[in-house]
Every structure is written in C-alpha cells, then in structure tokens.
Coordinates of C-alpha atoms in Angstrom, one line a residue:
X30 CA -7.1 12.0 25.1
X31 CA -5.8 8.6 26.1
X32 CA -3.2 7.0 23.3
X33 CA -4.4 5.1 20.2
X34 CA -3.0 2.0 20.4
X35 CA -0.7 0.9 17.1
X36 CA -2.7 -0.9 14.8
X37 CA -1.1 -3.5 12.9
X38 CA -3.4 -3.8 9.8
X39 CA -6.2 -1.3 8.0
X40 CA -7.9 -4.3 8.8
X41 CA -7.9 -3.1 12.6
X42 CA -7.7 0.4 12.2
X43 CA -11.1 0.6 10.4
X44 CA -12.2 -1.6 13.0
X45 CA -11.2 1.3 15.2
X46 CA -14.2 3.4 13.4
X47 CA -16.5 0.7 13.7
X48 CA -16.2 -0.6 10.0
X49 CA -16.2 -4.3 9.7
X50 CA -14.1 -5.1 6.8
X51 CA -14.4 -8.9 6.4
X52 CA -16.1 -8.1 3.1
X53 CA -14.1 -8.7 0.2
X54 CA -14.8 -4.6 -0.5
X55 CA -15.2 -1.7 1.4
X56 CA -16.8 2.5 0.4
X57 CA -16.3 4.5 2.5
X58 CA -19.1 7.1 3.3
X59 CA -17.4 10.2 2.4
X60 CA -18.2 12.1 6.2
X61 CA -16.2 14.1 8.1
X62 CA -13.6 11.5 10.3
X63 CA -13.0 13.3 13.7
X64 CA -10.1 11.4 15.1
X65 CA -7.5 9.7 13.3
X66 CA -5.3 6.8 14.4
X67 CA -1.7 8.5 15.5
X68 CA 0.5 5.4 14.8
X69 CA 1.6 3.8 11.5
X70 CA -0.2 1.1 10.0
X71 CA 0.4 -1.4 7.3
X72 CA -2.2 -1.9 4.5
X73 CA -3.5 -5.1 4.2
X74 CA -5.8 -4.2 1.0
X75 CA -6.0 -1.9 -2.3
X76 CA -6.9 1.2 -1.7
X77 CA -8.0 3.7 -3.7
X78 CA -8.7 7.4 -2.2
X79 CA -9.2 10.6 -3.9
X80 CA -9.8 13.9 -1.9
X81 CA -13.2 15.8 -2.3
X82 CA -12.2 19.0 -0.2
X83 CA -9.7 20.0 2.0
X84 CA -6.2 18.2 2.2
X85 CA -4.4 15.8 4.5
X86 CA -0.7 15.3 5.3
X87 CA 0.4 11.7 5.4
X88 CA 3.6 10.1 6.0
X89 CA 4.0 6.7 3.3
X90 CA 6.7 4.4 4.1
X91 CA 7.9 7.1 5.9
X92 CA 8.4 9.6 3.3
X93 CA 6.0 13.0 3.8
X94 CA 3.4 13.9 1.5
X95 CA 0.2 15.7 0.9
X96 CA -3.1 15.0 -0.9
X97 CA -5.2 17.8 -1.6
X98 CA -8.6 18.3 -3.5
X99 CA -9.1 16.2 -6.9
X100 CA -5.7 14.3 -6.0
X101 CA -5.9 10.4 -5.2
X102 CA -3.5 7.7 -3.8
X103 CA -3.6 4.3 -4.9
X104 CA -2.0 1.8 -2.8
X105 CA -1.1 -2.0 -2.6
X106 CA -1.0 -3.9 0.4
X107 CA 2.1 -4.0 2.6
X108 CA 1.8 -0.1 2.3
X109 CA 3.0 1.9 5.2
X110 CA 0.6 4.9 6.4
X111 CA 0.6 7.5 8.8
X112 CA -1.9 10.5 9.3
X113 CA 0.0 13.7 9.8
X114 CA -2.2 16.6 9.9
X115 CA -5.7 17.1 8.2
X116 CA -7.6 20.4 7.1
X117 CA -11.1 20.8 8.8
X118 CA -13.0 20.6 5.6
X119 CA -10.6 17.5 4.6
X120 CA -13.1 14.9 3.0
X121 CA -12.1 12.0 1.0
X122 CA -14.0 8.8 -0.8
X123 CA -12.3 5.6 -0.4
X124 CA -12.4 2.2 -1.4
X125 CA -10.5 -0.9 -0.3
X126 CA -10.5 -4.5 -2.2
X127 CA -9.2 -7.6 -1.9
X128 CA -7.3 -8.7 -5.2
X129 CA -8.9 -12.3 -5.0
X130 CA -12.4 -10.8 -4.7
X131 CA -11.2 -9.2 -8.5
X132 CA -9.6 -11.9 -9.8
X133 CA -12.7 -14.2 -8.7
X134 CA -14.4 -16.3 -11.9
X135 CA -12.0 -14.3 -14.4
X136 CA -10.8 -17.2 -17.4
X137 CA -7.9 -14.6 -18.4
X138 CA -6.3 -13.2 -15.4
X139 CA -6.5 -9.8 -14.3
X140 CA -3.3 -8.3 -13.4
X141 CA -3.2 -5.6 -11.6
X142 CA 0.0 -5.3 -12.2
X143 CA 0.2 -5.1 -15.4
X144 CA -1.7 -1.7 -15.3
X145 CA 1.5 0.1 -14.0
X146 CA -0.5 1.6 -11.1
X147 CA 2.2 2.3 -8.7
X148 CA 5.2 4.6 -9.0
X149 CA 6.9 4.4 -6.1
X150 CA 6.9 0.2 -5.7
X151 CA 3.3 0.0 -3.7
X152 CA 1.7 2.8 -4.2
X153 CA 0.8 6.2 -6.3
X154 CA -0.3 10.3 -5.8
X155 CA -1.9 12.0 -8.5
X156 CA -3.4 15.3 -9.0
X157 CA -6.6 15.0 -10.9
X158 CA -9.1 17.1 -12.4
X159 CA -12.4 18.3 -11.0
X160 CA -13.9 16.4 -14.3
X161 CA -12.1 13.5 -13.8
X162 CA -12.6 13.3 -10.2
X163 CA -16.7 13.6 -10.6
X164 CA -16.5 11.1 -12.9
X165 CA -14.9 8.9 -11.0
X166 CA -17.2 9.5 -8.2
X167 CA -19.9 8.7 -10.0
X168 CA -18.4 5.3 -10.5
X169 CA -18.0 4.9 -7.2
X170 CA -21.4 6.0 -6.9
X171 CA -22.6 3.7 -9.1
X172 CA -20.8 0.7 -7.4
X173 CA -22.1 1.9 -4.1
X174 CA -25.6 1.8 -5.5
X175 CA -25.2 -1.5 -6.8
X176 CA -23.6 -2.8 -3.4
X177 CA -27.0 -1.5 -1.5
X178 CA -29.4 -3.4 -4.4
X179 CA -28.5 -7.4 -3.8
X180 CA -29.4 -9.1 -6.8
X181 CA -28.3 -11.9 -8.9
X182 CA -25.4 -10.8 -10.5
X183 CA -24.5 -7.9 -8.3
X184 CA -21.4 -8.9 -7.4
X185 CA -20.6 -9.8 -10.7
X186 CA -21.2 -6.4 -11.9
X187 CA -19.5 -4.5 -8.5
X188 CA -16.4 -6.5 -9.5
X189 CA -16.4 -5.0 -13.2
X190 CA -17.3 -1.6 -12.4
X191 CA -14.0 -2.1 -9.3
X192 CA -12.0 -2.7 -12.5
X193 CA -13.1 -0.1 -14.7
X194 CA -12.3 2.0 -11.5
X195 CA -9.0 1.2 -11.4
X196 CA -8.8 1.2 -15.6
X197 CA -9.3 4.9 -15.4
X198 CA -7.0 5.3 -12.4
X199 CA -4.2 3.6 -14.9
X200 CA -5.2 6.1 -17.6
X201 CA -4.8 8.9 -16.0
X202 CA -1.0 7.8 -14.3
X203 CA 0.0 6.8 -17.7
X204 CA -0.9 10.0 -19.3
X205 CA 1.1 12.0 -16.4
X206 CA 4.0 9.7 -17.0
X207 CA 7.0 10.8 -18.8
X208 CA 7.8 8.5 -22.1
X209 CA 9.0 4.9 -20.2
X210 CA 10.8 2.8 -22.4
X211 CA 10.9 -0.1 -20.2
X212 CA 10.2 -3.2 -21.3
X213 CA 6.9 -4.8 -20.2
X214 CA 8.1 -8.3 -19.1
X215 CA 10.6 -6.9 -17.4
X216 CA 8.2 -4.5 -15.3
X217 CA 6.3 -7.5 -14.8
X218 CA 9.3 -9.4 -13.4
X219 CA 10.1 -6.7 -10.9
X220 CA 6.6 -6.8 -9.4
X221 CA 6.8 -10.7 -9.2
X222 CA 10.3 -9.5 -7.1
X223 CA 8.4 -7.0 -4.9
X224 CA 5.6 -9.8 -4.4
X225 CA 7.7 -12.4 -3.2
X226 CA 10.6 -10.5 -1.1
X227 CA 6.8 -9.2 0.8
X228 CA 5.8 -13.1 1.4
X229 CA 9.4 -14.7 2.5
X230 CA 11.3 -11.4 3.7
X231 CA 11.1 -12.5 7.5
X232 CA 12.8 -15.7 6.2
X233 CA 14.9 -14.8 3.5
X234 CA 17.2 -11.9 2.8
X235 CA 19.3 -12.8 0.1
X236 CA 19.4 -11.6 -3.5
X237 CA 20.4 -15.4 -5.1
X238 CA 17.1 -17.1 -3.3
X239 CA 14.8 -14.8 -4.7
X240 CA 17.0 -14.8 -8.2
X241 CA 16.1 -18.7 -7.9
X242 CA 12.6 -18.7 -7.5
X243 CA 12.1 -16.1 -10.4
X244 CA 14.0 -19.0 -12.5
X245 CA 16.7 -15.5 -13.8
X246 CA 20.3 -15.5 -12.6
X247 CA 21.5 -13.2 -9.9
X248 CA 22.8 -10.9 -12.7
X249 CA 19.9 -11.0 -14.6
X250 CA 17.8 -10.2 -11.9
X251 CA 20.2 -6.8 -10.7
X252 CA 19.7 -5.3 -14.2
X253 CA 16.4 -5.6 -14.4
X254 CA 15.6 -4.2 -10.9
X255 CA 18.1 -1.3 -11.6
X256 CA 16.2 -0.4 -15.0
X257 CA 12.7 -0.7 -13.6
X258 CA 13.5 1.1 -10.1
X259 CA 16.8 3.0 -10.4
X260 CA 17.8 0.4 -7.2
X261 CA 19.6 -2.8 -6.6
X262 CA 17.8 -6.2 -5.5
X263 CA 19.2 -5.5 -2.0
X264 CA 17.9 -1.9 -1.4
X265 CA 14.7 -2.7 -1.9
X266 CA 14.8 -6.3 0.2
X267 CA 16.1 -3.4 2.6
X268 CA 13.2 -0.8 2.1
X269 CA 10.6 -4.1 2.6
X270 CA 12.2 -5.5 6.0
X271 CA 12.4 -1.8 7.4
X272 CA 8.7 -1.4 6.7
X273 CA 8.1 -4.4 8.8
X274 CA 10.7 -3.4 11.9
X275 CA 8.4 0.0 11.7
X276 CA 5.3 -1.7 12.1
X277 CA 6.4 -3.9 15.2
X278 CA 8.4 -1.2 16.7
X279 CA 5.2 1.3 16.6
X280 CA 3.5 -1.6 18.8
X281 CA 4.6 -2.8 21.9
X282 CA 3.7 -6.4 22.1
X283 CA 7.2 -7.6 21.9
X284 CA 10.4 -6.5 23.2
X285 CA 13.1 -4.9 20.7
X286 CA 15.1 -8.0 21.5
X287 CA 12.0 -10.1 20.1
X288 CA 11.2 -8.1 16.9
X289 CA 15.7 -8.1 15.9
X290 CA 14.8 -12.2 16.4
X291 CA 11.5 -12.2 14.0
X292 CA 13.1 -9.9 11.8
X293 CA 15.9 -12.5 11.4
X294 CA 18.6 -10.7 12.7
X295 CA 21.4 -12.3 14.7
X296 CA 22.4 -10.5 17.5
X297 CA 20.5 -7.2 19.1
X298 CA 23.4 -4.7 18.0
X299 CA 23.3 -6.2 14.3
X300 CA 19.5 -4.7 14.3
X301 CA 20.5 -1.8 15.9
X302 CA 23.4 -1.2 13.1
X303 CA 20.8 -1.8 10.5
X304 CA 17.7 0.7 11.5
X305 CA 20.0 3.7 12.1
X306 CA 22.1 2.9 8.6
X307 CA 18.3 3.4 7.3
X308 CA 17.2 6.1 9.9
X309 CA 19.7 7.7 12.0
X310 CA 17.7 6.5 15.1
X311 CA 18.0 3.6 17.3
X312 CA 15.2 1.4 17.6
X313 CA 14.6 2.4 21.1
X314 CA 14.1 6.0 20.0
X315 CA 12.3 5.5 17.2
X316 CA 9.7 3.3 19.5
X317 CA 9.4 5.8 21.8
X318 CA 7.4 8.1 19.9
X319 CA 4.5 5.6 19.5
X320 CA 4.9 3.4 23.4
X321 CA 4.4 6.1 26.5

C-alpha cells in the first residue's frame, strides 16, 4: 500500500475520500470507511461524532483513547487527530460546521463556548445511551433531510436544528460532570485565552502579551487559567505550539531547520530542547514515523 501522505487539515483529509467540504456543513453518510488516513491531522472545523457500532482507537493531541458504541467526541478546531486501530463493524455519524455558518444572522450571539462543551481545552468523549444516541440521530436525520429539500428557509432551519444538536450534546456533558464551582466569566475568559494563543502562537509566546490583549494583568490571568484548567498560562501556550510542531513534522514539506524557524524558535538545538522536554524524542525521530 503506498504511504498516505500527511494531511494538514480535515479540510484535506476528507478530500482524501472524495468529500468536498467547502460547504459551511458537512453529514457524513454513516458507511463503512475502508482506509483511514495514517498520519495526524489538525481539525479545521467542529466536529461532532458519535459511534453506531463497533469502536475505534484514536490518538487526540497525542493522548490514546477509545470511542465505542453510543459514545461521541466533540471537537473544536485546532484539534489534533490520529486513527489508531478500528473494529470491522466500527460505524460512526459525523458532522462538521463552521462556527460562522452558526453564528450567521443571530442578533444575540451564540457562544459556543459558553455551553462548556469541551473538557479537555478543544475537545470532549462521552459515553451515551442507546436512547440518547437514537435520538440524537434522528436529529441528525432530520437535518440531513432538510439539507437534501432546498427551500426558502432551509438553511435557516439546518442552522437551528445544528444548534439544538449541540444543546443536547451540552446537556448530556453537564449532567456527567462532577459539581464545578467555577465561575462563568472566568471560564469564559479562559476560552478567549485558548482562542487567541491558537491565532498569534507562531508569533507570540509570552504570558504578558496575551495578559494585555485580554485587558487582565499577568497575575490575574495565572489564577484564572490555574482554576479553570488545573495549568499555568505557559503550559498550555506550550501544549498549543507542540500541536503545531506535530502537524509540520508529520509532513515533509519543510526541513526541521525550517519548521524550529516558523515555530519561532531561535536556534535548531533550542527546538530540539523543547520537543523532547514535551516528548522524549527528537524531532528527527518523531518525523520519521510519518516521512519514509
């Protein structure tokens, strides 16, 4: 079998299967998938997908987990995937949207973050019900049927059944979650963090910058990521700029000399000192289980 090249996107990676994804949504058809991609890739939308049968191993910013029937993963973008190891009788639905396709002709904003979706920073696994998970397929089902029957105000209606998708998603989590005493603006201010060390962390790297633009001092900003997340400002700018060296490294368009100078590092051995404090491998060996 000749090597899957290492898609950068979920963008590319459907396009692998033939799935043009330039819609601002995307349902998957439920069918048996034959050949996964091998190498990591980041998403670039939500994605919401719950198992129908079977189970799949996946590795998710590179931390191993499995899925198995009536359990789901939601996901923001940024989110690192690989496939592991799939059952034969592995089936899943999924669905993929872009946030500005939701947010689209709403006078009170939608936050998505505000729903408390994801548990580990970008993204969620959840073991269901068979009664939830039917009924959630027949909202998907119901969207689908909607998608195929173009009228007026179908994607009006698309958009709002999306959301009462994802309303149900947030019911469930917060039902499963353990009493969370956290205050709400400042879970809101530690997604604002995530969002913008994900937009300038190729650029920026220190603590104070994004402290500025969230208009909160430096320690300010420490004690609220520490109560949300359990870490400091700086792990997780470090969690985010390792997701991006996996990415590059798992392709081989540039050099590791050229991805330590993106990644805003100074010298070749000060990347080098930085992946294996995070991994235990060098770059080089780390790249060499994706580039024959």
């Amino acid at each position: 079998m000749d090597k899957i090249r290492a898609y950068e996107n979920l963008q590319e990676t459907l396009l692998f299967y033939g799935v043009n994804t330039h819609q601002p949504y995307y349902i998957s058809s439920g069918n048996l998938i034959l050949k996964f991609p091998e190498s990591p890739f980041r998403m670039d939308f939500y994605a919401f997908c719950i198992c129908i049968s079977g189970e799949i191993e996946l590795k998710i910013d590179q931390n191993e987990y499995k899925i198995t029937e009536n359990s789901f993963l939601i996901s923001a973008p940024t989110t690192i995937v690989q496939f592991v190891k799939t059952s034969r009788d592995f089936r899943m639905k999924i669905i993929f949207f872009h946030k500005n396709y939701l947010l689209k002709n709403t006078v009170n904003a939608f936050s998505i973050e505000r729903l408390d979706l994801f548990k580990n920073s970008s993204f969620t696994i959840e073991k269901s019900t068979k009664e939830t998970t039917l009924h959630l397929l027949m909202l998907i089902g119901y969207l689908e049927s909607k998608t195929k029957n173009k009228q007026r105000f179908t994607e009006d209606i698309s958009r709002t059944i999306i959301m009462n998708i994802l309303l149900e998603i947030a019911n469930l989590i917060n039902n499963h979650k353990k009493e969370n005493h956290i205050q709400k603006q400042d879970n809101q201010l530690y997604y604002r963090f995530i969002e913008l060390v994900q937009t300038n962390i190729l650029y920026q790297k220190k603590v104070n910058f994004y402290a500025d633009k969230l208009c909160i001092s430096h320690k300010y900003l420490i004690s609220v990521i520490k109560k949300t997340s359990g870490k400091t400002p700086h792990q997780i700018i470090d969690e985010i700029l390792l997701k991006e060296i996996y990415i590059l490294l798992s392709d081989s368009e540039n050099n590791i000399s050229e991805i330590a100078f993106i990644t805003g590092f100074n010298s070749l051995s000060a990347f080098g000192r930085f992946f294996k404090k995070h991994t235990t491998l060098c770059p080089l060996d780390y790249r060499k289980q994706f580039i024959s």
